[in-house]
Coordinates of C-alpha atoms in Angstrom, one line a residue:
X1 CA 0.0 0.0 0.0
X2 CA 1.2 3.5 -0.8
X3 CA -0.8 5.8 1.6
X4 CA 0.9 8.1 4.1
X5 CA 0.2 10.6 6.8
X6 CA 2.4 13.5 7.9
X7 CA 3.5 14.5 11.4
X8 CA 4.5 18.1 11.6
X9 CA 5.8 19.9 14.7
X10 CA 7.2 23.4 15.2
X11 CA 8.8 24.6 18.5
X12 CA 8.8 27.9 20.3
X13 CA 12.2 28.7 18.8
X14 CA 11.6 31.5 16.3
X15 CA 14.2 30.1 14.0
X16 CA 12.5 26.7 13.8
X17 CA 11.2 25.3 10.5
X18 CA 7.6 26.4 10.0
X19 CA 4.7 23.9 9.7
X20 CA 4.1 25.1 6.1
X21 CA 7.8 24.5 5.1
X22 CA 7.7 21.0 6.7
X23 CA 4.5 20.2 4.8
X24 CA 6.0 21.2 1.5
X25 CA 9.1 19.2 2.1
X26 CA 7.1 16.1 3.1
X27 CA 4.8 16.3 0.1
X28 CA 7.9 16.4 -2.1
X29 CA 9.2 13.4 -0.2
X30 CA 5.9 11.6 -0.8
X31 CA 6.2 12.2 -4.5
X32 CA 9.7 10.8 -4.7
X33 CA 8.7 7.7 -2.7
X34 CA 5.5 7.1 -4.8
X35 CA 3.2 7.8 -1.7
X36 CA -0.2 9.4 -1.5
X37 CA -0.7 11.7 1.5
X38 CA -4.1 11.1 2.9
X39 CA -3.9 12.7 6.4
X40 CA -1.7 14.9 8.6
X41 CA -1.2 15.7 12.3
X42 CA 0.3 19.1 13.1
X43 CA 1.5 20.5 16.5
X44 CA 2.3 24.2 16.1
X45 CA 4.6 25.8 18.7
X46 CA 4.8 22.6 20.9
X47 CA 7.9 21.4 22.7
X48 CA 9.3 18.0 21.8
X49 CA 10.6 17.3 25.3
X50 CA 7.5 15.2 26.2
X51 CA 4.6 13.5 24.4
X52 CA 1.9 15.7 25.9
X53 CA 1.1 17.2 22.5
X54 CA -2.5 17.2 21.1
X55 CA -1.7 16.2 17.5
X56 CA 0.9 13.7 18.6
X57 CA -1.5 12.0 20.9
X58 CA -4.1 11.9 18.1
X59 CA -1.4 10.3 15.8
X60 CA -0.7 7.6 18.4
X61 CA -4.4 6.9 18.7
X62 CA -4.8 6.7 14.9
X63 CA -1.8 4.4 14.7
X64 CA -3.5 1.9 17.0
X65 CA -6.9 2.2 15.3
X66 CA -7.9 -0.9 13.2
X67 CA -9.4 1.3 10.5
X68 CA -6.2 3.3 10.0
X69 CA -6.1 4.6 6.4
X70 CA -2.3 4.8 6.0
X71 CA 0.8 2.6 6.3
X72 CA 3.6 5.3 6.3
X73 CA 4.3 8.2 8.6
X74 CA 6.4 10.9 7.1
X75 CA 8.4 13.3 9.3
X76 CA 11.0 16.0 8.5
X77 CA 13.6 14.8 11.0
X78 CA 14.0 12.8 14.2
X79 CA 13.6 15.9 16.5
X80 CA 10.0 16.4 15.2
X81 CA 8.9 13.2 16.9
X82 CA 10.6 14.0 20.2
X83 CA 13.7 15.4 21.8
X84 CA 13.7 12.6 24.3
X85 CA 15.2 9.3 23.0
X86 CA 12.8 7.2 25.1
X87 CA 9.7 8.8 23.6
X88 CA 11.1 8.5 20.0
X89 CA 12.0 4.8 20.6
X90 CA 8.6 4.0 22.0
X91 CA 6.9 5.6 19.0
X92 CA 9.2 3.8 16.5
X93 CA 8.4 0.5 18.3
X94 CA 4.7 1.2 18.1
X95 CA 5.0 1.9 14.3
X96 CA 7.0 -1.3 13.7
X97 CA 4.6 -3.4 15.8
X98 CA 1.7 -2.3 13.6
X99 CA 3.4 -2.6 10.3
X100 CA 3.7 1.2 9.8
X101 CA 6.9 2.5 8.2
X102 CA 8.3 5.7 9.8
X103 CA 10.2 7.7 7.2
X104 CA 12.4 10.7 8.0
X105 CA 13.2 13.1 5.2
X106 CA 16.6 13.9 6.7
X107 CA 17.7 10.3 6.6
X108 CA 18.9 8.7 3.4
X109 CA 17.6 5.3 2.4
X110 CA 20.0 2.7 3.7
X111 CA 20.2 -0.9 5.0
X112 CA 18.5 -1.6 8.4
X113 CA 21.7 -1.7 10.4
X114 CA 22.9 1.7 9.1
X115 CA 19.5 3.2 9.5
X116 CA 19.4 2.1 13.1
X117 CA 22.8 3.6 13.9
X118 CA 21.9 6.9 12.2
X119 CA 18.6 7.2 14.0
X120 CA 20.2 6.5 17.4
X121 CA 22.9 9.1 16.8
X122 CA 20.4 11.8 15.7
X123 CA 18.1 11.0 18.6
X124 CA 20.9 11.3 21.0
X125 CA 21.8 14.7 19.5
X126 CA 18.2 15.8 19.7
X127 CA 18.1 15.1 23.4
X128 CA 21.5 16.7 23.9
X129 CA 20.2 19.9 22.1
X130 CA 17.1 19.9 24.3
X131 CA 19.1 19.7 27.5
X132 CA 21.6 22.3 26.4
X133 CA 18.8 24.7 25.3
X134 CA 17.0 24.2 28.6
X135 CA 20.1 24.9 30.6
X136 CA 20.7 28.1 28.6
X137 CA 17.1 29.2 29.0
X138 CA 17.1 28.6 32.7
X139 CA 20.4 30.4 33.1
X140 CA 18.9 33.4 31.2
X141 CA 15.8 33.4 33.3
X142 CA 17.8 33.2 36.5
X143 CA 19.8 36.2 35.5
X144 CA 16.6 38.1 34.7
X145 CA 15.2 37.3 38.1
X146 CA 18.4 38.3 39.8
X147 CA 18.1 41.7 38.2
X148 CA 14.5 42.0 39.3
X149 CA 12.8 41.3 36.0
X150 CA 10.1 38.8 35.4
X151 CA 11.1 35.3 34.2
X152 CA 8.0 35.2 32.1
X153 CA 4.3 34.5 32.4
X154 CA 1.3 36.7 33.1
X155 CA 1.0 39.2 35.9
X156 CA -0.8 37.8 39.0
X157 CA -4.1 39.4 39.8
X158 CA -3.5 42.8 41.4
X159 CA -0.6 43.6 39.2
X160 CA 0.1 44.6 35.6
X161 CA 3.2 44.0 33.5
X162 CA 5.3 47.1 32.7
X163 CA 7.6 46.5 29.7
X164 CA 11.0 48.1 29.3
X165 CA 13.1 48.1 26.1
X166 CA 16.5 46.5 26.4
X167 CA 18.0 48.2 23.4
X168 CA 18.4 44.8 21.6
X169 CA 16.6 43.9 18.4
X170 CA 15.4 40.4 17.4
X171 CA 13.9 39.8 14.0
X172 CA 13.3 43.5 13.5
X173 CA 11.4 43.8 16.8
X174 CA 12.7 45.5 20.0
X175 CA 13.5 43.0 22.9
X176 CA 11.7 43.9 26.1
X177 CA 11.7 42.8 29.7
X178 CA 8.9 43.2 32.2
X179 CA 8.4 44.2 35.8
X180 CA 5.3 44.2 38.0
X181 CA 3.4 47.4 38.8
X182 CA 0.3 47.7 40.9
X183 CA -3.1 47.5 39.2
X184 CA -5.1 50.1 41.0
X185 CA -8.4 48.6 39.9
X186 CA -7.8 45.1 41.5
X187 CA -5.0 45.5 44.0
X188 CA -7.2 46.8 46.9
X189 CA -9.5 43.8 46.8
X190 CA -6.6 41.4 46.4
X191 CA -4.8 42.8 49.4
X192 CA -8.0 42.7 51.5
X193 CA -8.5 39.0 50.6
X194 CA -4.9 38.1 51.4
X195 CA -5.0 39.9 54.7
X196 CA -8.1 37.9 55.7
X197 CA -6.3 34.7 54.6
X198 CA -3.3 35.6 56.7
X199 CA -5.6 35.9 59.7
X200 CA -6.8 32.4 59.2
X201 CA -10.1 33.2 57.6
X202 CA -11.2 30.3 55.3
X203 CA -11.0 30.9 51.6
X204 CA -14.7 30.5 51.0
X205 CA -15.6 32.8 53.9
X206 CA -13.1 35.5 52.7
X207 CA -14.5 35.3 49.2
X208 CA -18.1 35.7 50.4
X209 CA -17.3 38.5 52.9
X210 CA -15.6 40.5 50.2
X211 CA -18.0 39.6 47.4
X212 CA -15.1 38.8 45.1
X213 CA -16.0 38.7 41.4
X214 CA -13.5 36.1 40.5
X215 CA -13.9 32.3 40.4
X216 CA -13.2 30.7 43.8
X217 CA -10.8 28.2 42.2
X218 CA -8.5 31.1 41.0
X219 CA -7.9 32.3 44.5
X220 CA -5.9 29.1 45.3
X221 CA -3.0 30.3 43.2
X222 CA -3.2 33.7 44.8
X223 CA -2.5 32.1 48.1
X224 CA 0.5 30.2 46.8
X225 CA 1.8 33.5 45.3
X226 CA 1.9 35.2 48.7
X227 CA 5.6 36.0 48.5
X228 CA 5.0 37.8 45.1
X229 CA 2.3 39.9 46.8
X230 CA 4.9 40.7 49.5
X231 CA 7.0 42.3 46.8
X232 CA 9.4 39.5 45.8
X233 CA 10.0 37.8 42.5
X234 CA 9.6 34.1 42.9
X235 CA 10.8 31.6 40.2
X236 CA 11.0 27.8 40.1
X237 CA 8.0 27.2 42.3
X238 CA 6.4 24.6 40.0
X239 CA 7.8 21.1 39.5
X240 CA 8.9 20.1 36.1
X241 CA 6.3 18.4 34.0
X242 CA 7.1 15.1 32.4
X243 CA 4.8 12.8 30.3
X244 CA 1.6 14.6 31.4
X245 CA 2.5 14.7 35.1
X246 CA 5.0 16.2 37.4
X247 CA 8.3 14.9 38.9
X248 CA 7.7 13.3 42.3
X249 CA 4.0 13.6 41.7
X250 CA 3.9 17.1 43.3
X251 CA 2.7 20.2 41.5
X252 CA 5.1 22.5 43.5
X253 CA 8.7 22.1 44.6
X254 CA 9.5 22.4 48.3
X255 CA 10.0 26.1 49.3
X256 CA 13.7 25.6 49.9
X257 CA 14.1 25.1 46.1
X258 CA 12.2 28.3 45.1
X259 CA 14.4 31.1 43.7
X260 CA 13.5 34.4 45.4
X261 CA 14.7 37.8 44.5
X262 CA 13.5 40.2 47.2
X263 CA 12.0 43.7 47.0
X264 CA 11.6 43.8 43.2
X265 CA 8.2 45.6 43.1
X266 CA 5.6 47.2 45.3
X267 CA 4.1 44.9 47.9
X268 CA 0.4 44.5 48.7
X269 CA 0.9 42.6 52.0
X270 CA 3.6 42.3 54.5
X271 CA 6.3 39.6 54.7
X272 CA 4.6 38.2 57.9
X273 CA 1.2 38.0 56.2
X274 CA 2.8 36.1 53.3
X275 CA 4.5 33.6 55.6
X276 CA 1.2 33.0 57.4
X277 CA -0.6 32.3 54.2
X278 CA 2.1 29.9 53.0
X279 CA 2.1 28.0 56.3
X280 CA -1.6 27.4 55.9
X281 CA -1.1 26.2 52.3
X282 CA 1.8 23.9 53.4
X283 CA -0.2 22.4 56.3
X284 CA -3.2 21.8 54.0
X285 CA -0.9 20.1 51.5
X286 CA 0.6 17.9 54.2
X287 CA -2.8 16.9 55.5
X288 CA -4.0 15.9 52.0
X289 CA -0.8 13.9 51.6
X290 CA -1.4 12.0 54.9
X291 CA -5.0 11.3 54.0
X292 CA -4.0 9.9 50.6
X293 CA -1.2 7.7 51.9
X294 CA -2.1 4.1 52.8
X295 CA -2.0 3.2 56.5

């Protein structure tokens, strides 16, 4: 049979190969191999470090479906499938098990032994590139935090992002960094809520007493960001995500692992109030952990 599907993935890297460019290249590959493209799966601006990608998950489901309409998967290069060797090897194994041929445009046709070696080498470089890029990115964010800048992400409720030009230009656009400034429209209510929480008032009671207009579920993250509301930039709070979950099964790292740059913006609450809120959060987490653990 001569039917094929495409898997396309672009990353957050601005210099990465676009989805359209990949599609053109793979249609050309299909013509040279005598294949008819009948479907495609595309993940735009998705990291290859794990398999938690919408189109990739749909591709895996389609691969396992009895009524699958193709026998080849065309991909531009090994890094499109994953930048983790284990994920790439598992996908290749699934393809082989189901009689589907995985074809990389970047790999020349060769004998099975040579093909195996080339794939292994490229997959190792893919993972190496991912680890190096991550290390550089983390170092850059850490330096930004040490200078009082934001490491990224949206402003927490009660603040706005204020952007500052760095003088650098990237792809014709000025590079900016951001700091938090108080949002006068929401900060008073946020501060009132956090002060009640610091006094030990239950979340639901505080929300009702203040007639807060926001979803109750969103205030949980406000509690955890207490140090931010005390005027500090906090980075590295959340655990690394892997394969749809988090390392050690915990959403947040222990506080000792948080990176904190103090006094980077105007505070809405005191340090003592922030500590009181965090102690409540940590005690609640500890209680849930104890209830969930077997006797």
